[in-house]
Amino acid sequence: MSKSVGKVFGNSSVNQYGYEKNYLNYLNNYDTSNYDGTLNNMTQQALNMSQNLSSLPDYRLTADGSDAARQRAEEATYQSYIDKLTPQYQQQTADLETSLANKGISIGSEAYQRAMADLQEKQNEAYNQAAYHSVLNGQNAFTQSLNNEINSGNFGNNAQQDYIEQIKQLLEGSVSGYQNQANIYNVNQGIGNRISNAKASGWQNFDNTINTAANLYKMGK
């Protein structure tokens, strides 16, 4: 039903109700079926959704990174270093043993042990660097997984909020049956108050008229 609100007060009724009669007629004939139908659909949808809450993901309020992703990154990085370093260090050890033997340095001698210790120290430093980089990559993987969780949660939450905002925008300017009945009640209450005031004023005017007539009568005697 299409009505112009601007015309509601255009032709005031000249009786005890004044303009309220036009407003009441407007309110009593106002079509709220679209709005009420939408509300019914929304409440039914809410009921259906509530019955499935146990199987739906919760609204995302927190986020955490993946410790499994961190561990996988650490292990993969460290293993990559080991796969490259181990063959090199095995060859370095063999080459050093050959070099020491060619120099007449026997296995177990002080010179042999010192040379091998120096080589192992350098190799261990490289292994430590491999461990450090593996931990760093693991932390980066954890941070990345955390950011992914945050972005995913924000996307889901924002999508839900956007959907709700779209529904609210569609309902803007509409009046529900409850709101319409509240408007009718307020108008009727205003009418009742005005009629009561008018009656009280009428009785007061009547009393004033009686008193005036009585005074004139006394004066005429």
CSV table of C-alpha atoms in Angstrom, one decimal:
chain,number,residue,atom,x,y,z
A,1,MET,CA,0.0,0.0,0.0
A,2,SER,CA,1.4,3.4,-1.0
A,3,LYS,CA,0.5,6.5,0.9
A,4,SER,CA,1.9,9.9,1.2
A,5,VAL,CA,2.7,10.8,4.8
A,6,GLY,CA,2.6,14.5,3.8
A,7,LYS,CA,-1.1,14.2,3.0
A,8,VAL,CA,-2.0,12.7,6.4
A,9,PHE,CA,-2.4,16.1,8.1
A,10,GLY,CA,-3.5,17.9,5.0
A,11,ASN,CA,-7.2,18.0,5.7
A,12,SER,CA,-7.9,18.1,9.4
A,13,SER,CA,-11.2,16.9,10.6
A,14,VAL,CA,-13.1,19.7,12.4
A,15,ASN,CA,-14.5,17.7,15.3
A,16,GLN,CA,-13.3,16.7,18.8
A,17,TYR,CA,-10.5,14.6,17.3
A,18,GLY,CA,-8.9,17.3,15.2
A,19,TYR,CA,-6.1,16.1,12.9
A,20,GLU,CA,-5.7,12.9,14.9
A,21,LYS,CA,-8.7,11.3,13.1
A,22,ASN,CA,-6.8,11.5,9.8
A,23,TYR,CA,-3.7,10.2,11.4
A,24,LEU,CA,-5.6,7.3,13.0
A,25,ASN,CA,-7.2,6.4,9.7
A,26,TYR,CA,-3.7,6.4,8.2
A,27,LEU,CA,-2.2,4.3,10.9
A,28,ASN,CA,-5.2,1.8,10.9
A,29,ASN,CA,-4.8,1.3,7.2
A,30,TYR,CA,-1.0,1.3,7.0
A,31,ASP,CA,0.2,-1.9,5.3
A,32,THR,CA,3.0,-3.5,7.4
A,33,SER,CA,2.7,-6.9,5.7
A,34,ASN,CA,6.1,-6.6,3.9
A,35,TYR,CA,7.9,-5.7,7.0
A,36,ASP,CA,6.2,-8.2,9.2
A,37,GLY,CA,6.7,-10.9,6.5
A,38,THR,CA,10.4,-10.1,6.5
A,39,LEU,CA,10.6,-10.2,10.2
A,40,ASN,CA,8.8,-13.6,10.2
A,41,ASN,CA,11.3,-14.9,7.6
A,42,MET,CA,14.2,-13.6,9.7
A,43,THR,CA,12.9,-15.1,12.9
A,44,GLN,CA,12.3,-18.4,11.1
A,45,GLN,CA,15.8,-18.3,9.7
A,46,ALA,CA,17.2,-17.5,13.2
A,47,LEU,CA,15.3,-20.5,14.6
A,48,ASN,CA,16.7,-22.8,11.9
A,49,MET,CA,20.2,-21.4,12.5
A,50,SER,CA,19.9,-21.9,16.2
A,51,GLN,CA,19.0,-25.5,15.7
A,52,ASN,CA,22.3,-26.0,13.9
A,53,LEU,CA,24.5,-24.0,16.2
A,54,SER,CA,26.2,-27.1,17.5
A,55,SER,CA,27.5,-27.9,14.0
A,56,LEU,CA,28.4,-24.4,13.0
A,57,PRO,CA,31.7,-22.7,13.7
A,58,ASP,CA,31.7,-20.2,16.5
A,59,TYR,CA,32.1,-16.5,15.9
A,60,ARG,CA,35.8,-15.9,15.8
A,61,LEU,CA,37.0,-14.0,18.8
A,62,THR,CA,40.5,-15.3,19.1
A,63,ALA,CA,43.2,-16.6,16.8
A,64,ASP,CA,46.3,-18.7,17.2
A,65,GLY,CA,49.2,-19.8,15.0
A,66,SER,CA,49.9,-23.4,14.1
A,67,ASP,CA,52.6,-25.1,16.1
A,68,ALA,CA,52.5,-28.0,13.6
A,69,ALA,CA,53.4,-25.5,10.9
A,70,ARG,CA,56.2,-24.2,13.0
A,71,GLN,CA,57.6,-27.7,13.6
A,72,ARG,CA,57.3,-28.7,9.9
A,73,ALA,CA,59.2,-25.5,8.9
A,74,GLU,CA,62.0,-26.1,11.4
A,75,GLU,CA,62.4,-29.8,10.5
A,76,ALA,CA,62.4,-29.1,6.8
A,77,THR,CA,64.9,-26.2,7.0
A,78,TYR,CA,67.3,-28.2,9.3
A,79,GLN,CA,67.1,-31.3,7.1
A,80,SER,CA,67.9,-29.2,4.0
A,81,TYR,CA,71.0,-27.9,5.7
A,82,ILE,CA,72.0,-31.4,6.9
A,83,ASP,CA,71.5,-32.9,3.4
A,84,LYS,CA,73.9,-30.3,2.0
A,85,LEU,CA,76.5,-30.2,4.8
A,86,THR,CA,76.9,-33.8,5.7
A,87,PRO,CA,78.4,-35.0,2.4
A,88,GLN,CA,80.7,-31.9,2.3
A,89,TYR,CA,81.9,-32.5,5.8
A,90,GLN,CA,82.5,-36.2,5.2
A,91,GLN,CA,84.6,-35.3,2.2
A,92,GLN,CA,86.5,-32.6,4.2
A,93,THR,CA,87.3,-35.1,7.0
A,94,ALA,CA,88.5,-37.7,4.5
A,95,ASP,CA,90.7,-35.1,2.7
A,96,LEU,CA,92.1,-33.9,6.0
A,97,GLU,CA,93.0,-37.5,7.1
A,98,THR,CA,94.8,-38.0,3.8
A,99,SER,CA,96.6,-34.8,4.1
A,100,LEU,CA,97.8,-35.6,7.6
A,101,ALA,CA,98.9,-39.0,6.6
A,102,ASN,CA,100.9,-37.6,3.7
A,103,LYS,CA,102.6,-35.3,6.2
A,104,GLY,CA,103.5,-38.3,8.4
A,105,ILE,CA,101.1,-37.3,11.1
A,106,SER,CA,99.7,-40.5,12.6
A,107,ILE,CA,96.2,-41.1,13.8
A,108,GLY,CA,95.8,-40.3,17.5
A,109,SER,CA,98.8,-38.0,17.7
A,110,GLU,CA,98.5,-34.6,19.3
A,111,ALA,CA,98.8,-32.9,15.9
A,112,TYR,CA,96.2,-35.2,14.4
A,113,GLN,CA,93.8,-34.6,17.2
A,114,ARG,CA,94.3,-30.8,17.1
A,115,ALA,CA,93.7,-30.6,13.3
A,116,MET,CA,90.6,-32.8,13.5
A,117,ALA,CA,89.2,-30.7,16.4
A,118,ASP,CA,89.7,-27.5,14.5
A,119,LEU,CA,87.8,-29.0,11.5
A,120,GLN,CA,85.0,-30.3,13.7
A,121,GLU,CA,84.7,-26.9,15.4
A,122,LYS,CA,84.1,-25.2,12.1
A,123,GLN,CA,81.6,-27.9,11.1
A,124,ASN,CA,79.8,-27.6,14.4
A,125,GLU,CA,79.5,-23.9,13.9
A,126,ALA,CA,77.8,-24.5,10.6
A,127,TYR,CA,75.4,-27.0,12.2
A,128,ASN,CA,74.6,-24.4,14.8
A,129,GLN,CA,73.8,-21.9,12.1
A,130,ALA,CA,71.6,-24.5,10.5
A,131,ALA,CA,69.7,-24.9,13.7
A,132,TYR,CA,69.4,-21.2,14.2
A,133,HIS,CA,67.9,-20.7,10.7
A,134,SER,CA,65.6,-23.6,11.1
A,135,VAL,CA,64.2,-22.1,14.4
A,136,LEU,CA,63.8,-18.7,12.6
A,137,ASN,CA,62.0,-20.2,9.7
A,138,GLY,CA,59.7,-22.1,12.2
A,139,GLN,CA,58.9,-18.8,13.9
A,140,ASN,CA,58.1,-17.2,10.6
A,141,ALA,CA,55.9,-20.1,9.7
A,142,PHE,CA,54.0,-19.8,13.0
A,143,THR,CA,53.6,-16.0,12.5
A,144,GLN,CA,52.3,-16.6,8.9
A,145,SER,CA,49.8,-19.2,10.1
A,146,LEU,CA,48.7,-16.8,12.9
A,147,ASN,CA,48.2,-14.0,10.3
A,148,ASN,CA,46.2,-16.4,8.1
A,149,GLU,CA,44.0,-17.3,11.0
A,150,ILE,CA,43.4,-13.7,11.9
A,151,ASN,CA,42.6,-12.8,8.3
A,152,SER,CA,40.3,-15.8,8.0
A,153,GLY,CA,38.5,-15.0,11.2
A,154,ASN,CA,38.1,-11.3,10.2
A,155,PHE,CA,36.8,-12.3,6.8
A,156,GLY,CA,34.2,-14.6,8.3
A,157,ASN,CA,33.1,-12.2,11.0
A,158,ASN,CA,32.9,-9.2,8.6
A,159,ALA,CA,30.9,-11.3,6.1
A,160,GLN,CA,28.4,-12.1,8.8
A,161,GLN,CA,28.2,-8.4,9.9
A,162,ASP,CA,27.9,-7.2,6.3
A,163,TYR,CA,25.0,-9.6,5.8
A,164,ILE,CA,23.2,-8.3,8.9
A,165,GLU,CA,23.8,-4.7,7.8
A,166,GLN,CA,22.3,-5.4,4.4
A,167,ILE,CA,19.2,-6.7,6.1
A,168,LYS,CA,19.0,-3.7,8.3
A,169,GLN,CA,19.3,-1.3,5.4
A,170,LEU,CA,16.5,-3.1,3.6
A,171,LEU,CA,14.3,-2.5,6.6
A,172,GLU,CA,15.1,1.2,7.0
A,173,GLY,CA,12.0,3.4,6.6
A,174,SER,CA,9.6,0.5,7.3
A,175,VAL,CA,7.3,0.1,10.3
A,176,SER,CA,6.5,-3.1,12.1
A,177,GLY,CA,3.1,-4.1,13.3
A,178,TYR,CA,4.3,-3.6,16.8
A,179,GLN,CA,5.5,-0.1,16.1
A,180,ASN,CA,2.3,0.8,14.3
A,181,GLN,CA,0.2,-0.4,17.2
A,182,ALA,CA,2.4,1.7,19.5
A,183,ASN,CA,1.8,4.8,17.4
A,184,ILE,CA,-2.0,4.1,17.5
A,185,TYR,CA,-1.9,3.8,21.3
A,186,ASN,CA,0.0,7.1,21.6
A,187,VAL,CA,-2.4,8.9,19.4
A,188,ASN,CA,-5.4,7.5,21.2
A,189,GLN,CA,-3.8,8.4,24.5
A,190,GLY,CA,-3.3,12.0,23.3
A,191,ILE,CA,-6.9,12.2,22.1
A,192,GLY,CA,-8.1,10.9,25.5
A,193,ASN,CA,-6.0,13.5,27.3
A,194,ARG,CA,-7.3,16.3,25.1
A,195,ILE,CA,-10.9,15.3,25.5
A,196,SER,CA,-10.5,15.1,29.2
A,197,ASN,CA,-9.0,18.6,29.2
A,198,ALA,CA,-11.8,19.8,27.0
A,199,LYS,CA,-14.4,18.4,29.3
A,200,ALA,CA,-12.7,19.9,32.4
A,201,SER,CA,-12.6,23.2,30.6
A,202,GLY,CA,-16.2,22.9,29.6
A,203,TRP,CA,-17.3,22.3,33.1
A,204,GLN,CA,-15.2,25.2,34.3
A,205,ASN,CA,-16.9,27.4,31.6
A,206,PHE,CA,-20.3,26.1,32.7
A,207,ASP,CA,-19.5,27.0,36.3
A,208,ASN,CA,-18.3,30.4,35.3
A,209,THR,CA,-21.5,31.0,33.3
A,210,ILE,CA,-23.7,30.0,36.3
A,211,ASN,CA,-21.8,32.2,38.6
A,212,THR,CA,-22.0,35.2,36.2
A,213,ALA,CA,-25.8,34.6,35.8
A,214,ALA,CA,-26.3,34.4,39.5
A,215,ASN,CA,-24.4,37.6,40.1
A,216,LEU,CA,-26.4,39.4,37.4
A,217,TYR,CA,-29.6,38.2,39.0
A,218,LYS,CA,-28.5,39.5,42.4
A,219,MET,CA,-27.6,42.9,40.9
A,220,GLY,CA,-31.0,43.1,39.2
A,221,LYS,CA,-33.0,42.8,42.4
